[in-house]
Coordinates of C-alpha atoms in Angstrom, one line a residue:
Chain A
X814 CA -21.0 -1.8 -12.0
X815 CA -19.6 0.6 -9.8
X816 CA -16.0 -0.9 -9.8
X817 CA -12.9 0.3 -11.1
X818 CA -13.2 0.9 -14.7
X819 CA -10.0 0.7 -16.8
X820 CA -10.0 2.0 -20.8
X821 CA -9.0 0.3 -23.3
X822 CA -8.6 -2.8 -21.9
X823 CA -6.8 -3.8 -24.5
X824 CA -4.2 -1.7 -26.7
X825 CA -1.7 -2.8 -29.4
X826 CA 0.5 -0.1 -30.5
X827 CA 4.4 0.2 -32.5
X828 CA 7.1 0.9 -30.8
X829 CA 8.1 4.9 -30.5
X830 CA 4.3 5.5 -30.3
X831 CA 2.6 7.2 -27.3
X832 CA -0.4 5.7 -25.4
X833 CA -2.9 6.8 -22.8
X834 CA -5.1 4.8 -20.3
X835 CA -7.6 6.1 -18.7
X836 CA -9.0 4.9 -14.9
X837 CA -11.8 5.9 -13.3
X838 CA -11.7 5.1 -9.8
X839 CA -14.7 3.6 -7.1
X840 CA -16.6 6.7 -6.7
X841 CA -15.3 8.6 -3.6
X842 CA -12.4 7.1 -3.6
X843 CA -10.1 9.5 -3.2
X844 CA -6.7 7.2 -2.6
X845 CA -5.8 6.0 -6.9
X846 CA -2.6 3.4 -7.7
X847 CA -1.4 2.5 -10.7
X848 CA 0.5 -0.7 -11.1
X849 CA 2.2 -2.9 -13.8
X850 CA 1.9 -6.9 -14.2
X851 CA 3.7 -9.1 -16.3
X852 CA 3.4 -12.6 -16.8
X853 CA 4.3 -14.3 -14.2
X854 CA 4.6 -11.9 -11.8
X855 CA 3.1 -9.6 -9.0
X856 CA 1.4 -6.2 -9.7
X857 CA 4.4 -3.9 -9.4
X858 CA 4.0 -0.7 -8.3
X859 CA 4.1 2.4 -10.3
X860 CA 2.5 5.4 -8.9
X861 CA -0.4 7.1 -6.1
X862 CA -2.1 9.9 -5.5
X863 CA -4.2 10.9 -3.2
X864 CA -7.1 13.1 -4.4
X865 CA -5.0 15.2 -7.3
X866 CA -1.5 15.1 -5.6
X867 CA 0.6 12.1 -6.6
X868 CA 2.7 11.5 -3.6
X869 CA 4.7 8.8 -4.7
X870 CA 6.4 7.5 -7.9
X871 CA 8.1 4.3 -8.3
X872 CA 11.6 4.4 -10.0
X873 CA 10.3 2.1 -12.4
X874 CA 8.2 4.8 -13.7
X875 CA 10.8 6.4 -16.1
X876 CA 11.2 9.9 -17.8
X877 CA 8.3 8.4 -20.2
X878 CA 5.9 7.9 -17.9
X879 CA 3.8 10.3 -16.6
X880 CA 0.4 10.0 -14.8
X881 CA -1.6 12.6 -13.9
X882 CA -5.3 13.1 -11.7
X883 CA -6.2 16.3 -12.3
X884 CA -9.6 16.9 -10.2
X885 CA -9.0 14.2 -8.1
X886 CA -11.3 11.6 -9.6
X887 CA -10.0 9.6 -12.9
X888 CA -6.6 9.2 -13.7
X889 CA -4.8 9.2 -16.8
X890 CA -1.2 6.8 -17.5
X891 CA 0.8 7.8 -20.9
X892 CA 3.3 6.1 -22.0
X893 CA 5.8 8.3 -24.5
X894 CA 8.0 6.6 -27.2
X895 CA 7.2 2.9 -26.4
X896 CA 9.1 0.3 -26.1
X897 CA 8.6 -3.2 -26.2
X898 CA 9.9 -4.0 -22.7
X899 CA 6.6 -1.7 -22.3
X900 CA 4.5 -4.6 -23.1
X901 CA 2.5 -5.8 -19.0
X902 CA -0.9 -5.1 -17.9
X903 CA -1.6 -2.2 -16.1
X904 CA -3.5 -1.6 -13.5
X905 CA -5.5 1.0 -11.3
X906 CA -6.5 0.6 -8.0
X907 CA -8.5 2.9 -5.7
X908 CA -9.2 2.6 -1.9
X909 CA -10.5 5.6 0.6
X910 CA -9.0 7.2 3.4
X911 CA -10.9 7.0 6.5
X912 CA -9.9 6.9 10.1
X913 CA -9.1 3.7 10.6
X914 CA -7.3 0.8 8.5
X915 CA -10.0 0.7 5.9
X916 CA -7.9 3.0 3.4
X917 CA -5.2 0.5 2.9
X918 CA -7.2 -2.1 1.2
X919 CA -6.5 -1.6 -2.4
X920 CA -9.8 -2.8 -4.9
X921 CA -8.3 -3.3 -8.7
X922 CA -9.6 -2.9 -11.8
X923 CA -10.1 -5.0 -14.9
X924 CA -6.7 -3.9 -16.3
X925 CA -5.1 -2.7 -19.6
X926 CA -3.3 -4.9 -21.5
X927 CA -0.4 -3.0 -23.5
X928 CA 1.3 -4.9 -26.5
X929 CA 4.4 -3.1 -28.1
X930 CA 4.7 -4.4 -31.7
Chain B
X1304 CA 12.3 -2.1 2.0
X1305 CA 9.4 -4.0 2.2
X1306 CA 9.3 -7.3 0.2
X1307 CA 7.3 -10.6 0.1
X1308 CA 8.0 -13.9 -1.5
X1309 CA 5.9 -16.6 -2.0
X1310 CA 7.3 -20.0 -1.9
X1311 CA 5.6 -22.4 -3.9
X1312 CA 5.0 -21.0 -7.9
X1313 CA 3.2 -23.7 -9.1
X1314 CA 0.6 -26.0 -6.9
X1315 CA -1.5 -28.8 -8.4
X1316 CA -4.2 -30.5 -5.7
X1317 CA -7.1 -33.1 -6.4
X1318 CA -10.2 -31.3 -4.9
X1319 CA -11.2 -32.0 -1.7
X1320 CA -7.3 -31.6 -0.6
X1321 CA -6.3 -29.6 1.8
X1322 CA -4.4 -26.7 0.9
X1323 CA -1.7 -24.3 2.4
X1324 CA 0.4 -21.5 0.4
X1325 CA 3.3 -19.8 1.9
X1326 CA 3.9 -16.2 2.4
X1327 CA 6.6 -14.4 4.2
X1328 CA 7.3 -10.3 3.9
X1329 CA 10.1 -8.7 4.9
X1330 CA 9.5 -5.7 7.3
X1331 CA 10.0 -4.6 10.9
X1332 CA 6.9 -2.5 11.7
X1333 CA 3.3 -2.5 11.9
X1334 CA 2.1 -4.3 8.9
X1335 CA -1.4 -4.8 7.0
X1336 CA -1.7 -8.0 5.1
X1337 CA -3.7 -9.3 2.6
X1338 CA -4.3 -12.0 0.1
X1339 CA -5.9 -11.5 -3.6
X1340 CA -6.7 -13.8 -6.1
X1341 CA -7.0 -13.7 -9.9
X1342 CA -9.5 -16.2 -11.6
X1343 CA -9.1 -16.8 -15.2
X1344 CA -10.0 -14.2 -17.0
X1345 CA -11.2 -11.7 -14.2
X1346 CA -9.4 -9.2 -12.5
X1347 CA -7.4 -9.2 -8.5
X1348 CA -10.2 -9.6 -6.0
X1349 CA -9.3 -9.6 -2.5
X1350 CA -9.6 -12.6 -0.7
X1351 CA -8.8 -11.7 3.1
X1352 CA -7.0 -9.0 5.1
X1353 CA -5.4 -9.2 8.6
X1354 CA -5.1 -5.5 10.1
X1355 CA -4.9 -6.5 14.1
X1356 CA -6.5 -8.2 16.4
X1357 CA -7.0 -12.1 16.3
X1358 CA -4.1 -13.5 14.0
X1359 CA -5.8 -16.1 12.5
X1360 CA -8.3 -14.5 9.5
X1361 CA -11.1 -15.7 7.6
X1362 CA -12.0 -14.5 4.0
X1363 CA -14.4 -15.6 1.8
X1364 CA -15.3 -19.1 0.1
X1365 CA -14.0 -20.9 3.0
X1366 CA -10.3 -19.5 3.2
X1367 CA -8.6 -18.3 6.1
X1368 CA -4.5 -16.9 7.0
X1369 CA -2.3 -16.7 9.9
X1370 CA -0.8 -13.7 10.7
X1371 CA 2.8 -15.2 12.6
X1372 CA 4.6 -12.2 13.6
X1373 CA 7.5 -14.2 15.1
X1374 CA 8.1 -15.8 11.6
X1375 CA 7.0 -12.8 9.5
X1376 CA 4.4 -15.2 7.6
X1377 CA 0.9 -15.2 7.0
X1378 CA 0.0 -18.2 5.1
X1379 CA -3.4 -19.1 3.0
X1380 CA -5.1 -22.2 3.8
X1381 CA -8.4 -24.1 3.0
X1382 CA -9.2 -27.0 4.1
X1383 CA -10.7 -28.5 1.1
X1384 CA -10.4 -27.3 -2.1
X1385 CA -12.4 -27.1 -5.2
X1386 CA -12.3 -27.4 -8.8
X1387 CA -13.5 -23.8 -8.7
X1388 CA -10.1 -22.3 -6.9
X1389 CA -8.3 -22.6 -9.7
X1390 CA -6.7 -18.8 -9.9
X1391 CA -3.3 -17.5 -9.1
X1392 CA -3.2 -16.4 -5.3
X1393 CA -1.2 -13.4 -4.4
X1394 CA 0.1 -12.0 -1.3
X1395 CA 1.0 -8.4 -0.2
X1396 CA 2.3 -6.1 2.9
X1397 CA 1.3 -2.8 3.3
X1398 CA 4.0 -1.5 6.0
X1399 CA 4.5 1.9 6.4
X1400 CA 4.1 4.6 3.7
X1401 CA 1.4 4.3 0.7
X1402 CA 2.6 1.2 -1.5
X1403 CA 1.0 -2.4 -1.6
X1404 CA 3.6 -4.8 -2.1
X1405 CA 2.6 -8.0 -4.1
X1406 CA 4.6 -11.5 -4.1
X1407 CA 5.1 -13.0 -7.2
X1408 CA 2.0 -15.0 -6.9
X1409 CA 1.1 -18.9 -6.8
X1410 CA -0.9 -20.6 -9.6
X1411 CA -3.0 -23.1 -8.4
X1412 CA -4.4 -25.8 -9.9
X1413 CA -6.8 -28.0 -8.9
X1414 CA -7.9 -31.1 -10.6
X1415 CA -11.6 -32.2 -10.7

């Protein structure tokens, strides 16, 4: 499968823990998104980069979030001191740039479900 | 700011009916559009996207969308549903700058 892979899918953690999720994007890819989902709702956008620049952060991302692409292929999401307001899926998404409109669709993966205890 | 709501939250059918979900985004330029859906269990899949050209799209497993620019809509249809469209349908804009913008999504259900 040569999707977007998301690790763990699943992570249950206290509250005031830190957590880490790991994306790897479509291969080539170089356009990466993270967004957050809770029931009931859209994905909500968090954060891109394109190759190892993140270009725009969501000001739902607080002070405790920080994502980071650091050779332009995966992508890495911490999450310091959680809460449990914390608790959504999230979600990468990758596209590629090209000349035309093709860069702006957005191909998701599985997710990373997040439960603050 | 860009934004998108989708009217109906909840949408039961009998198959075979014929089925239209609204979608209208707020934003005055040039806008990409798409629909996704989410089957149980599996992750957003994109259904169709409208970049320009011919308003009226079609996507796959029979759906298609109208891009109205007038109304600032593009809304899903099919003309016959199936037990096997069950998901949650989402729509999103992609106006200017980097961000998707998702609705808050419609659960359909479909009745066998």
């Amino acid at each position: 499968d040569t999707g977007v892979s998301q690790d763990p899918r699943h992570k249950i953690t206290k509250r005031g823990q830190n957590v880490t999720f790991r994306c790897d994007p479509i291969s080539e890819h170089n356009r990466l998104y993270w967004y957050r989902q809770t029931l009931g709702q859209g994905p909500e956008f968090l954060t891109y980069f394109q190759n190892e620049a993140q270009l725009e952060k969501s000001r739902l991302l607080s002070d405790r979030f920080s994502a980071e692409r650091p050779k332009g292929s995966f992508s890495t999401l911490e999450i310091q001191r959680t809460e449990q307001g914390d608790s959504a899926m999230y979600l990468c998404a990758s596209s590629l740039a090209g000349t035309d409109h093709s860069g702006n669709t957005i191909y998701f993966g599985e997710g990373s479900w997040l439960t603050v205890v | 700011a860009q934004s998108v709501s989708q009217h109906n939250h909840h949408v039961i059918l009998s198959e075979a009916a014929s089925l239209e979900l609204g979608c209208n985004y707020s934003y005055g330029g040039t806008v990409n559009l798409f629909w996704y859906v989410q089957y149980p269990g599996q992750h957003l899949q994109l259904l169709l996207k409208y970049f320009s050209g011919d308003p009226l799209v079609k996507g796959i497993k029979g759906f298609e969308a109208e891009f109205i620019k007038s109304k600032f809509s593009f809304n899903l249809r099919k003309p016959s549903v199936q037990w096997s469209d069950t998901a949650e349908y989402f729509c999103a804009v992609r106006g200017g700058g980097f961000k998707t913008i998702f609705g808050a999504g419609t659960r359909l259900f479909v009745k066998a």
